[in-house]
Short mmCIF file of C-alpha atoms in Angstrom, two decimals:
data_model
loop_
_atom_site.label_atom_id
_atom_site.label_comp_id
_atom_site.label_asym_id
_atom_site.label_seq_id
_atom_site.Cartn_x
_atom_site.Cartn_y
_atom_site.Cartn_z
CA MET T 20 0.22 -0.19 0.34
CA ILE T 21 3.05 2.29 0.65
CA LYS T 22 5.30 1.58 -1.72
CA LYS T 23 2.40 1.77 -4.92
CA PHE T 24 1.40 5.44 -2.66
CA ILE T 25 5.04 6.53 -3.59
CA ASP T 26 5.11 5.31 -7.13
CA LYS T 27 1.43 8.38 -7.44
CA LEU T 28 3.36 10.55 -6.07
CA LEU T 29 6.64 9.57 -8.28
CA GLY T 30 4.44 9.40 -11.33
CA LYS T 31 4.90 5.81 -11.74
CA THR T 32 2.53 3.53 -12.50
CA SER T 33 3.91 -0.76 -12.04
CA SER T 34 3.42 -3.07 -15.10
CA SER T 35 4.13 -7.28 -13.94
CA SER T 36 5.45 -9.59 -15.76
CA ASN T 37 6.48 -13.59 -14.09
CA GLY T 38 6.39 -12.03 -11.00
CA ASN T 39 9.08 -8.84 -11.90
CA VAL T 40 7.23 -5.41 -10.87
CA LYS T 41 9.30 -3.21 -13.51
CA LEU T 42 8.40 -0.04 -13.34
CA THR T 43 6.83 2.43 -16.35
CA PRO T 44 7.44 6.68 -16.08
CA LYS T 45 4.78 8.34 -17.12
CA GLY T 46 6.84 11.49 -17.89
CA LYS T 47 6.42 15.12 -16.98
CA ARG T 48 4.06 17.28 -19.38
CA ARG T 49 6.28 19.75 -21.90
CA GLU T 50 5.23 22.22 -23.33
CA VAL T 51 7.45 23.10 -26.71
CA THR T 52 6.51 25.59 -29.18
CA LYS T 53 7.31 26.40 -33.27
CA ASP T 54 10.48 28.32 -32.14
CA GLU T 55 11.40 25.34 -30.71
CA HIS T 56 10.12 22.17 -32.94
CA SER T 57 9.62 24.46 -36.65
CA ILE T 58 7.38 22.30 -37.61
CA ASP T 59 5.60 23.16 -41.24
CA LEU T 60 2.18 23.38 -41.02
CA SER T 61 1.80 22.80 -44.32
CA LEU T 62 3.36 19.56 -44.34
CA VAL T 63 0.50 18.72 -42.44
CA ASP T 64 -2.96 16.86 -44.06
CA GLU T 65 -6.11 19.86 -44.29
CA ARG T 66 -8.51 16.55 -43.68
CA ALA T 67 -6.30 15.94 -40.09
CA ILE T 68 -6.86 19.68 -38.68
CA LYS T 69 -10.36 19.25 -39.56
CA VAL T 70 -10.45 16.39 -37.29
CA VAL T 71 -8.81 18.20 -34.63
CA GLN T 72 -10.52 21.33 -34.90
CA THR T 73 -13.70 19.08 -35.17
CA LEU T 74 -13.56 17.44 -31.53
CA ALA T 75 -12.02 20.73 -30.16
CA ASP T 76 -14.93 22.92 -31.13
CA ALA T 77 -16.97 20.81 -29.35
CA GLY T 78 -15.62 20.86 -25.93
CA PHE T 79 -12.51 17.50 -26.21
CA GLU T 80 -8.63 17.54 -26.62
CA ALA T 81 -7.56 16.57 -29.66
CA TYR T 82 -3.59 16.62 -30.69
CA ILE T 83 -1.77 15.10 -33.34
CA VAL T 84 0.60 11.98 -32.54
CA GLY T 85 2.12 9.50 -33.49
CA GLY T 86 4.80 8.26 -36.53
CA ALA T 87 2.67 12.09 -38.21
CA VAL T 88 4.82 14.17 -35.52
CA ARG T 89 7.79 12.74 -35.61
CA ASP T 90 7.53 12.38 -39.33
CA LEU T 91 6.84 16.07 -39.11
CA LEU T 92 9.84 16.61 -37.01
CA LEU T 93 11.63 15.44 -39.43
CA GLY T 94 10.54 17.65 -41.84
CA LEU T 95 9.25 14.87 -43.85
CA ARG T 96 5.30 15.16 -45.34
CA PRO T 97 3.85 11.94 -42.52
CA LYS T 98 1.71 9.49 -44.95
CA ASP T 99 -1.14 9.35 -42.54
CA PHE T 100 -1.94 11.25 -39.75
CA ASP T 101 -3.75 9.72 -36.45
CA VAL T 102 -5.18 11.95 -34.02
CA ALA T 103 -5.68 11.37 -29.87
CA THR T 104 -8.45 12.89 -28.19
CA ASN T 105 -10.36 12.59 -24.44
CA ALA T 106 -13.42 11.47 -26.66
CA THR T 107 -14.86 8.17 -26.69
CA PRO T 108 -14.90 6.18 -29.54
CA GLU T 109 -18.74 6.42 -29.30
CA GLU T 110 -18.34 10.43 -28.56
CA VAL T 111 -16.07 10.41 -31.35
CA LYS T 112 -18.33 9.43 -34.05
CA ALA T 113 -21.51 11.35 -33.18
CA LEU T 114 -19.43 14.45 -34.03
CA PHE T 115 -19.04 13.13 -38.58
CA ARG T 116 -20.78 12.07 -41.14
CA ARG T 117 -19.06 9.51 -42.01
CA ALA T 118 -16.98 7.70 -39.40
CA PHE T 119 -16.61 4.09 -38.20
CA ILE T 120 -16.26 2.34 -35.08
CA ILE T 121 -13.26 -0.63 -35.57
CA GLY T 122 -11.45 -2.97 -34.14
CA ARG T 123 -11.02 -5.10 -30.90
CA ARG T 124 -8.44 -4.99 -29.05
CA PHE T 125 -7.77 -1.74 -29.46
CA ARG T 126 -11.46 0.11 -30.13
CA ILE T 127 -10.35 3.51 -32.48
CA VAL T 128 -12.68 5.52 -35.34
CA HIS T 129 -11.89 5.86 -39.06
CA VAL T 130 -13.90 9.11 -40.15
CA VAL T 131 -13.36 9.28 -43.95
CA PHE T 132 -13.15 11.58 -46.82
CA GLY T 133 -13.91 11.62 -50.31
CA ARG T 134 -14.31 7.67 -52.26
CA GLY T 135 -13.40 6.07 -54.07
CA ARG T 136 -9.17 5.86 -55.07
CA ASP T 137 -9.09 9.08 -53.25
CA HIS T 138 -10.14 8.73 -50.26
CA GLU T 139 -9.00 9.58 -47.59
CA VAL T 140 -8.84 7.57 -42.89
CA ILE T 141 -8.07 9.41 -40.19
CA GLU T 142 -7.67 6.81 -37.60
CA VAL T 143 -8.71 8.53 -34.13
CA SER T 144 -8.63 6.66 -30.61
CA THR T 145 -9.45 8.27 -27.44
CA PHE T 146 -6.09 8.12 -24.39
CA ARG T 147 -5.78 4.62 -23.30
CA ALA T 148 -4.18 4.43 -19.62
CA MET T 149 -1.31 3.40 -18.14
CA MET T 150 -2.70 -0.23 -17.00
CA ASP T 151 -0.97 -1.88 -14.00
CA SER T 152 -1.29 -6.01 -15.41
CA SER T 153 -1.50 -7.56 -11.97
CA ALA T 154 -5.22 -6.54 -11.92
CA ALA T 155 -5.32 -6.96 -15.75
CA ASP T 156 -8.06 -10.35 -16.53
CA THR T 157 -5.64 -13.05 -17.51
CA VAL T 158 -6.15 -15.92 -19.94
CA SER T 159 -3.99 -18.42 -21.45
CA GLY T 160 -5.06 -18.70 -25.27
CA ASN T 161 -4.51 -15.53 -27.82
CA GLU T 162 -6.65 -13.25 -29.83
CA LYS T 163 -8.10 -16.47 -31.45
CA THR T 164 -7.82 -19.25 -29.31
CA SER T 165 -9.66 -17.17 -26.20
CA LYS T 166 -12.07 -15.03 -28.28
CA SER T 167 -15.49 -15.92 -25.36
CA GLU T 168 -12.94 -15.45 -22.56
CA LEU T 169 -12.39 -11.63 -23.97
CA ALA T 170 -15.68 -11.01 -24.22
CA GLY T 171 -16.82 -8.05 -23.08
CA LYS T 172 -13.27 -7.17 -21.26
CA SER T 173 -11.41 -4.29 -21.93
CA HIS T 174 -8.28 -5.22 -20.31
CA VAL T 175 -6.89 -8.32 -20.92
CA ILE T 176 -3.55 -9.94 -20.88
CA ASP T 177 -2.24 -13.71 -22.49
CA ALA T 178 -0.07 -15.70 -20.09
CA GLU T 179 3.10 -14.23 -21.25
CA GLY T 180 2.12 -10.59 -20.68
CA ARG T 181 0.45 -10.25 -24.06
CA VAL T 182 -1.77 -7.37 -23.53
CA LEU T 183 -4.71 -8.21 -25.76
CA ARG T 184 -7.63 -6.10 -25.33
CA ASP T 185 -6.85 -2.17 -23.76
CA ASN T 186 -9.72 -0.25 -23.47
CA VAL T 187 -9.52 1.61 -20.73
CA TRP T 188 -10.12 5.22 -20.29
CA GLY T 189 -7.27 7.57 -19.43
CA PRO T 190 -5.08 11.14 -18.89
CA GLN T 191 -2.81 11.35 -21.95
CA ILE T 192 0.08 11.30 -19.27
CA GLU T 193 -0.82 8.08 -18.89
CA ASP T 194 -1.43 7.03 -23.30
CA ALA T 195 2.07 8.88 -23.84
CA ALA T 196 3.74 6.52 -21.24
CA ARG T 197 1.87 3.28 -23.10
CA ARG T 198 3.09 4.38 -26.08
CA ASP T 199 5.88 2.00 -27.61
CA PHE T 200 8.86 4.72 -28.50
CA THR T 201 9.80 7.94 -26.98
CA VAL T 202 9.66 9.23 -30.19
CA ASN T 203 5.83 8.27 -31.20
CA ALA T 204 5.11 9.85 -27.69
CA MET T 205 4.66 13.30 -29.40
CA TYR T 206 1.49 15.48 -29.03
CA TYR T 207 1.12 18.22 -31.96
CA ASP T 208 -1.87 20.72 -32.10
CA PRO T 209 -1.62 22.40 -35.45
CA ARG T 210 -4.43 25.12 -34.10
CA ARG T 211 -2.00 26.27 -32.00
CA GLU T 212 0.94 24.48 -33.61
CA ILE T 213 2.47 23.61 -29.64
CA VAL T 214 4.72 19.71 -30.00
CA VAL T 215 3.33 18.13 -25.86
CA ASP T 216 6.13 15.94 -25.55
CA TYR T 217 6.97 13.59 -21.84
CA HIS T 218 8.67 11.58 -22.40
CA GLY T 219 11.93 13.75 -24.08
CA GLY T 220 11.48 12.30 -27.75
CA ILE T 221 12.16 15.34 -29.30
CA LYS T 222 15.33 14.83 -27.95
CA ASP T 223 15.52 11.25 -29.57
CA ALA T 224 14.73 12.46 -32.14
CA LYS T 225 16.99 15.02 -33.28
CA LYS T 226 19.56 12.16 -31.92
CA LYS T 227 18.45 9.50 -34.28
CA LEU T 228 17.33 7.29 -31.48
CA LEU T 229 15.13 4.97 -31.08
CA ARG T 230 14.45 4.74 -26.79
CA MET T 231 11.46 2.82 -25.51
CA ILE T 232 9.84 4.05 -23.64
CA GLY T 233 10.06 2.51 -20.04
CA ASP T 234 11.68 -1.49 -19.21
CA PRO T 235 11.83 -2.84 -22.52
CA GLU T 236 12.29 -6.16 -21.23
CA THR T 237 8.84 -5.42 -19.59
CA ARG T 238 6.84 -3.28 -22.50
CA TYR T 239 8.00 -6.67 -25.74
CA ARG T 240 6.42 -8.66 -23.31
CA GLU T 241 2.57 -6.27 -23.56
CA ASP T 242 3.27 -7.18 -27.53
CA PRO T 243 5.81 -8.72 -28.34
CA VAL T 244 4.84 -7.58 -32.35
CA ARG T 245 7.33 -4.20 -31.05
CA ILE T 246 10.44 -6.51 -32.12
CA ILE T 247 9.27 -6.08 -35.06
CA ARG T 248 8.64 -2.25 -35.50
CA VAL T 249 11.47 -1.14 -34.07
CA VAL T 250 13.10 -3.26 -37.23
CA ARG T 251 11.17 -1.37 -39.45
CA PHE T 252 11.28 2.15 -38.08
CA ALA T 253 14.96 1.76 -37.54
CA ALA T 254 15.43 0.32 -40.88
CA LYS T 255 13.03 3.42 -42.89
CA LEU T 256 14.57 6.01 -40.78
CA GLY T 257 18.57 5.57 -40.35
CA PHE T 258 17.71 5.23 -36.62
CA GLU T 259 20.16 3.95 -34.32
CA ILE T 260 18.46 1.43 -31.18
CA GLU T 261 19.46 2.50 -28.12
CA PRO T 262 21.86 -0.41 -25.90
CA LYS T 263 19.28 -1.35 -23.47
CA THR T 264 16.16 -1.30 -26.26
CA ARG T 265 18.50 -3.17 -28.10
CA VAL T 266 19.99 -5.94 -26.12
CA PRO T 267 16.38 -7.73 -24.91
CA ILE T 268 15.56 -8.42 -28.79
CA GLN T 269 16.69 -12.10 -29.66
CA ALA T 270 15.73 -13.25 -25.67
CA MET T 271 12.73 -11.98 -26.71
CA ALA T 272 11.79 -12.46 -30.23
CA ALA T 273 10.15 -16.47 -28.72
CA LEU T 274 7.30 -14.25 -27.87
CA LEU T 275 5.91 -13.89 -31.38
CA ASP T 276 5.33 -17.24 -31.75
CA ASN T 277 2.62 -16.99 -29.45
CA VAL T 278 0.75 -13.88 -32.05
CA PRO T 279 -2.49 -14.73 -34.70
CA GLN T 280 0.04 -14.98 -38.00
CA SER T 281 -2.82 -13.07 -40.03
CA ARG T 282 -0.81 -10.16 -37.51
CA MET T 283 2.36 -11.04 -38.13
CA PHE T 284 1.66 -11.15 -41.99
CA ASP T 285 0.12 -7.94 -41.79
CA GLU T 286 3.54 -7.35 -40.07
CA MET T 287 6.29 -8.84 -42.36
CA ILE T 288 4.55 -6.14 -45.03
CA LYS T 289 4.40 -2.73 -43.31
CA LEU T 290 8.28 -3.58 -43.25
CA LEU T 291 8.42 -4.35 -47.04
CA GLN T 292 5.95 -1.75 -47.82
CA THR T 293 8.48 0.60 -46.01
CA GLY T 294 10.38 1.72 -49.00
CA HIS T 295 12.72 0.06 -47.40
CA SER T 296 13.10 -2.83 -47.18
CA LEU T 297 16.20 -3.68 -48.44
CA ALA T 298 17.37 -1.72 -45.32
CA SER T 299 14.83 -3.71 -43.06
CA LEU T 300 15.83 -7.12 -44.53
CA GLU T 301 19.59 -6.41 -43.46
CA GLU T 302 18.29 -4.51 -40.03
CA LEU T 303 16.42 -8.41 -39.66
CA ARG T 304 19.82 -9.80 -39.76
CA LYS T 305 22.16 -7.56 -37.94
CA GLN T 306 19.52 -8.34 -34.82
CA GLY T 307 19.68 -12.45 -35.52
CA LEU T 308 16.06 -12.06 -36.42
CA HIS T 309 16.85 -13.50 -40.09
CA ARG T 310 15.23 -16.51 -39.31
CA GLY T 311 12.55 -18.50 -38.40
CA ILE T 312 10.60 -15.17 -37.91
CA PHE T 313 8.50 -14.82 -41.28
CA PRO T 314 8.73 -18.33 -43.36
CA ILE T 315 8.04 -16.46 -46.88
CA LEU T 316 11.09 -14.78 -45.52
CA ASP T 317 13.44 -17.69 -44.32
CA VAL T 318 13.05 -18.56 -48.11
CA VAL T 319 15.11 -14.81 -48.54
CA LEU T 320 17.33 -15.20 -45.30
CA ASP T 321 18.60 -18.16 -45.56
CA GLU T 322 22.05 -18.40 -46.47
CA ALA T 323 22.44 -20.87 -48.19
CA HIS T 324 20.95 -19.01 -51.18
CA ARG T 325 22.28 -15.85 -52.04
CA HIS T 326 24.09 -17.33 -54.77
CA ASP T 327 21.44 -19.41 -56.67
CA GLY T 328 20.25 -16.33 -58.59
CA ARG T 329 16.87 -16.21 -56.27
CA GLU T 330 18.47 -13.97 -54.06
CA LYS T 331 19.83 -11.13 -57.03
CA PHE T 332 16.05 -10.78 -58.24
CA VAL T 333 14.46 -10.66 -54.79
CA GLN T 334 16.54 -7.63 -54.71
CA MET T 335 15.67 -6.21 -58.20
CA ALA T 336 12.54 -6.66 -56.83
CA LEU T 337 12.15 -5.14 -53.74
CA ALA T 338 14.76 -2.18 -55.02
CA ASP T 339 11.66 -1.09 -57.97
CA THR T 340 9.38 -1.68 -54.58
CA ASP T 341 11.38 0.96 -53.28
CA ARG T 342 11.46 3.19 -56.08
CA ARG T 343 7.82 2.82 -55.92
CA VAL T 344 7.07 3.40 -52.98
CA GLY T 345 9.90 6.97 -52.82
CA GLU T 346 7.75 9.07 -55.90
CA HIS T 347 4.04 7.57 -53.74
CA LYS T 348 3.31 5.07 -56.37
CA PRO T 349 1.47 2.04 -55.18
CA VAL T 350 2.27 -1.25 -54.67
CA ALA T 351 0.79 -4.33 -54.48
CA PRO T 352 1.24 -7.30 -51.46
CA SER T 353 0.45 -10.10 -54.13
CA PHE T 354 3.61 -9.47 -56.46
CA MET T 355 6.23 -8.57 -54.21
CA LEU T 356 5.44 -12.38 -52.19
CA ALA T 357 5.68 -13.63 -55.90
CA CYS T 358 9.02 -12.26 -56.16
CA MET T 359 9.43 -13.41 -52.98
CA LEU T 360 9.22 -17.12 -53.49
CA TRP T 361 9.02 -17.61 -57.22
CA HIS T 362 12.84 -19.35 -56.89
CA ASP T 363 10.37 -21.89 -55.19
CA VAL T 364 7.45 -22.56 -56.80
CA LEU T 365 10.58 -22.76 -60.10
CA ASP T 366 12.21 -25.71 -57.97
CA ARG T 367 9.66 -27.60 -57.29
CA TRP T 368 8.36 -26.82 -61.38
CA GLN T 369 11.44 -28.40 -62.89
CA LYS T 370 11.06 -31.44 -60.31
CA PHE T 371 7.37 -31.96 -61.28
CA LYS T 372 8.29 -31.86 -65.27
CA ALA T 373 11.72 -34.15 -64.28
CA LYS T 374 9.42 -36.49 -63.59
CA GLY T 375 7.43 -36.91 -66.10
CA GLU T 376 4.29 -33.78 -65.51
CA ALA T 377 2.91 -31.82 -69.00
CA PRO T 378 4.61 -27.71 -67.73
CA PHE T 379 1.01 -26.51 -66.40
CA PRO T 380 -0.17 -29.33 -64.79
CA ALA T 381 3.64 -29.34 -63.16
CA LEU T 382 3.62 -25.77 -62.04
CA GLN T 383 -0.14 -26.51 -60.43
CA GLN T 384 1.59 -29.03 -58.72
CA ALA T 385 4.45 -26.77 -57.83
CA ILE T 386 2.31 -23.50 -56.19
CA ASP T 387 0.23 -25.80 -54.10
CA ALA T 388 3.21 -27.03 -52.37
CA VAL T 389 5.07 -23.62 -52.03
CA PHE T 390 1.50 -22.23 -50.75
CA ASP T 391 1.13 -24.96 -47.72
CA ALA T 392 5.77 -24.99 -47.25
CA ARG T 393 5.65 -20.56 -47.14
CA ILE T 394 1.39 -19.96 -46.61
CA GLY T 395 0.11 -21.22 -44.77
CA ASP T 396 -3.59 -20.59 -43.62
CA ILE T 397 -2.14 -16.97 -45.38
CA SER T 398 -3.90 -18.10 -48.21
CA GLY T 399 -7.37 -18.12 -47.12
CA ARG T 400 -5.97 -15.38 -48.24
CA GLY T 401 -8.24 -15.96 -51.50
CA LYS T 402 -8.06 -12.20 -53.43
CA LEU T 403 -4.33 -12.35 -52.32
CA ALA T 404 -3.23 -15.89 -53.02
CA GLY T 405 -5.05 -15.75 -56.39
CA ASP T 406 -3.05 -12.90 -57.76
CA MET T 407 0.27 -14.71 -56.48
CA ARG T 408 -1.07 -17.33 -58.46
CA GLU T 409 -2.77 -15.99 -62.17
CA ILE T 410 1.20 -14.38 -62.17
CA TRP T 411 2.80 -17.87 -61.72
CA MET T 412 0.58 -19.16 -63.71
CA MET T 413 0.54 -16.39 -66.82
CA GLN T 414 4.87 -16.76 -67.01
CA PRO T 415 4.81 -20.09 -69.22
CA ARG T 416 1.90 -18.37 -71.33
CA PHE T 417 3.61 -15.57 -72.87
CA GLU T 418 6.03 -18.20 -74.25
CA ARG T 419 2.87 -19.23 -77.04
CA ARG T 420 2.42 -15.70 -79.11
CA ALA T 421 0.84 -17.08 -82.00
CA GLY T 422 -2.66 -17.21 -83.04
CA SER T 423 -5.23 -15.76 -80.69
CA THR T 424 -3.23 -16.48 -77.47
CA PRO T 425 -1.72 -13.11 -77.42
CA PHE T 426 -5.49 -11.57 -78.45
CA THR T 427 -6.63 -13.28 -75.51
CA LEU T 428 -4.12 -13.26 -72.35
CA VAL T 429 -3.01 -9.44 -72.82
CA GLU T 430 -7.15 -8.45 -72.17
CA GLN T 431 -6.55 -10.30 -68.54
CA PRO T 432 -7.29 -8.66 -65.97
CA ARG T 433 -4.23 -9.18 -64.27
CA PHE T 434 -2.22 -9.60 -67.99
CA ARG T 435 0.31 -5.96 -66.46
CA ALA T 436 1.09 -7.52 -63.10
CA GLY T 437 2.22 -11.22 -65.69
CA PHE T 438 3.93 -8.19 -67.57
CA ASP T 439 6.01 -6.97 -64.98
CA PHE T 440 6.97 -10.49 -63.57
CA LEU T 441 8.24 -11.54 -67.28
CA ARG T 442 9.81 -8.26 -67.53
CA LEU T 443 11.65 -8.39 -63.99
CA ARG T 444 12.65 -11.89 -64.95
CA ALA T 445 14.49 -10.70 -67.98
CA ASP T 446 15.70 -7.66 -66.57
CA ALA T 447 17.31 -10.16 -64.12
CA GLY T 448 19.07 -12.98 -67.00
CA GLU T 449 16.27 -15.24 -66.25
CA THR T 450 14.83 -15.48 -69.28
CA ASP T 451 14.85 -13.79 -73.08
CA GLY T 452 15.04 -10.32 -72.96
CA THR T 453 13.73 -10.29 -76.12
CA LEU T 454 10.50 -11.58 -74.92
CA ALA T 455 9.76 -9.30 -72.68
CA GLU T 456 10.45 -6.67 -74.78
CA TRP T 457 7.50 -8.32 -77.86
CA TRP T 458 5.39 -8.29 -75.67
CA GLU T 459 5.74 -4.72 -74.32
CA ASP T 460 5.42 -3.99 -78.00
CA PHE T 461 1.77 -6.29 -78.36
CA SER T 462 0.22 -4.04 -75.21
CA MET T 463 0.88 -1.29 -77.16
CA GLY T 464 0.17 -1.79 -80.27
CA ASP T 465 -2.77 -1.24 -82.35
CA ASP T 466 -4.49 -4.30 -83.94
CA GLU T 467 -1.96 -4.52 -87.56
CA GLU T 468 1.49 -3.53 -85.42
CA ARG T 469 0.00 -6.23 -83.31
CA ARG T 470 -0.35 -8.77 -86.42
CA ALA T 471 2.72 -7.90 -87.37
CA LEU T 472 4.90 -8.64 -84.24
CA ILE T 473 3.56 -12.03 -84.85
CA ASP T 474 4.41 -12.27 -87.72
CA ILE T 475 7.72 -11.79 -86.51
CA ALA T 476 7.58 -13.80 -84.07
CA LYS T 477 6.96 -16.59 -86.36
CA GLU T 478 9.72 -16.69 -88.37
CA GLN T 479 12.31 -15.62 -84.87
CA ASP T 480 10.34 -20.11 -83.56
CA HIS T 481 11.31 -21.35 -87.28
CA ALA T 482 14.60 -20.01 -86.98
CA ARG T 483 14.66 -21.09 -83.52
CA ARG T 484 13.63 -24.92 -84.35
CA ALA T 485 15.40 -24.79 -87.90
CA SER T 486 18.96 -24.33 -85.98
CA ALA T 487 18.05 -27.43 -83.42
CA SER T 488 17.04 -29.56 -85.35
CA HIS T 489 20.96 -28.59 -87.57
CA ALA T 490 22.71 -28.67 -84.27
CA ALA T 491 20.54 -32.30 -84.14
CA ALA T 492 22.11 -33.83 -86.59
CA GLY T 493 25.51 -32.65 -85.84
CA GLY T 494 25.38 -29.52 -87.98
CA ARG T 495 26.34 -25.54 -87.39
CA SER T 496 23.35 -23.09 -87.99
CA SER T 497 24.98 -19.95 -90.19
CA GLY T 498 22.31 -18.68 -90.92
CA ALA T 499 18.16 -19.41 -91.90
CA SER T 500 15.36 -17.49 -93.28
CA GLY T 501 13.86 -14.64 -91.13
CA GLY T 502 16.58 -14.64 -87.87
CA SER T 503 15.93 -14.59 -84.17
CA GLY T 504 15.53 -11.94 -82.19
CA ALA T 505 16.90 -14.33 -79.11
CA GLY T 506 20.10 -14.22 -81.25
CA GLU T 507 19.79 -17.76 -82.52
CA GLY T 508 19.55 -19.58 -85.77
CA GLY T 509 20.58 -17.08 -88.51
CA ASP T 510 21.00 -13.51 -88.38
CA PRO T 511 18.50 -10.98 -86.14
CA ALA T 512 15.36 -9.64 -87.15
CA LYS T 513 15.41 -6.25 -88.33
CA LYS T 514 15.99 -3.99 -85.15
CA ARG T 515 12.14 -2.28 -84.81
CA ARG T 516 12.74 1.07 -82.82
CA ARG T 517 11.99 0.76 -78.91
CA ARG T 518 8.42 2.03 -78.58
CA ARG T 519 8.75 5.18 -76.50
CA ARG T 520 7.26 4.19 -72.91
CA LYS T 521 3.78 6.47 -72.01
CA PRO T 522 4.45 8.67 -68.93
CA GLY T 523 2.38 7.60 -65.56
CA GLY T 524 2.90 4.12 -62.91
CA GLY T 525 -0.05 2.25 -62.76
CA THR T 526 -0.99 -0.33 -60.24
CA GLN T 527 2.39 -2.84 -58.80
CA GLY T 528 0.63 -5.74 -60.22
CA GLY T 529 -2.55 -4.18 -61.01
CA PRO T 530 -5.07 -4.91 -64.01
CA SER T 531 -4.62 -3.29 -67.18
CA SER T 532 -6.79 -2.63 -69.36
CA THR T 533 -5.82 -3.49 -73.52
CA ALA T 534 -3.33 -1.27 -73.93
CA PRO T 535 -1.58 -0.30 -70.24
CA ALA T 536 1.68 2.22 -69.75
CA ALA T 537 4.82 -0.07 -70.08
CA SER T 538 6.70 -2.26 -67.29
CA GLU T 539 5.96 -0.15 -64.69
CA HIS T 540 3.94 -2.35 -61.04
#
């Protein structure tokens, strides 16, 4: 009783972990003016300002919070804007025409502006209390296995101390203490242009330092996904991980086994879509997390595969993804995952063909085997798995350039993704570059140009067959009619002027029109 009273006076909240009590400091409120923080208000989304203003006009506290404040301090334009308030989710929802309460673990409100592809979501959360885990309800399973036990409860942890429910409202000072890193625990009021900082976040941002609020081991137990977040932020921001925050990472990594696979999958996608995916993979290696954390990444990060071609292919794919993110173009998880697992599919495909299976059934069997080995129940996410399957199944079809096949293929909704994948294979030296060029020209050509391209393809195929026939007979072909654009069996076909690529990026791995912009995914 006396200890709790002293802790309260000192502004500390206890959090237990396997019987060991760790204290999380609540910090001290510091209001920082524009003279010191230098945030450029023009970088702030006007819709986020509108949400803050609407809540303030209704008599509530409201601030832009978290990563957006951190990015603004660094002079960056945030991708997303979150707002924190002392209004409850129901009170927030009542103030906006299009607002939706979502989530169970953390109940938040999505305030939606606009419609269709141009819509914008501002995420609004209520200040949460820093709860003593000894006062929480405890369940033995996780979010999926203990649904009935979680029903109706506001604060629940599992046997390892991981927070499964956190919907107890509290003051801003406690909301700041329960956030993970100091640089993510700042609040910005765009009306007064002040930053509220409880834990030295501004100082750490200037030092480019990631520091956990409170005891790192306890905080990792509360949410093991923070282990992945610290890696992602270090790679994305180029920050160093503070030693006390870094030391427990490997020892605590085993706690990730109890995090639902769907959430881990989402974290992996975030890791790869920050625009710094290559740096993220290196940071995983650096922190000893490159094996056993993400089954899909294991095949990429395994040292045994550094020289079999897949590393080059995957690095090219991720570098292209990083480029697109940097250019504010959309990226598709299905395309990225198809690239990462392609060599797994390729290896199994070749083995099935070696056993006598026809090419297409062999490819289907290879894809099923890879899904079972690397994706598990994630394959239940029908569209994602379906898109990956279409990208892979399209690859042998690109070899068929006669009759109506090219016209049918170019009309497929996923043609763009399949073509971009072919182009990447060609850039990596895995397949003939002239094939990708042919399909680029075909996809952009009119009917007359397409018929001419099919005639050229016939000549090239005839030249290849003639060359193969001469080689089989022991002869050495010195020339064949029509020539081969691939440099096989005769003089090369007359070089055609490459068509200029149309401007614009489209969507990565997204659907295409009949004549898509060339080789952008």
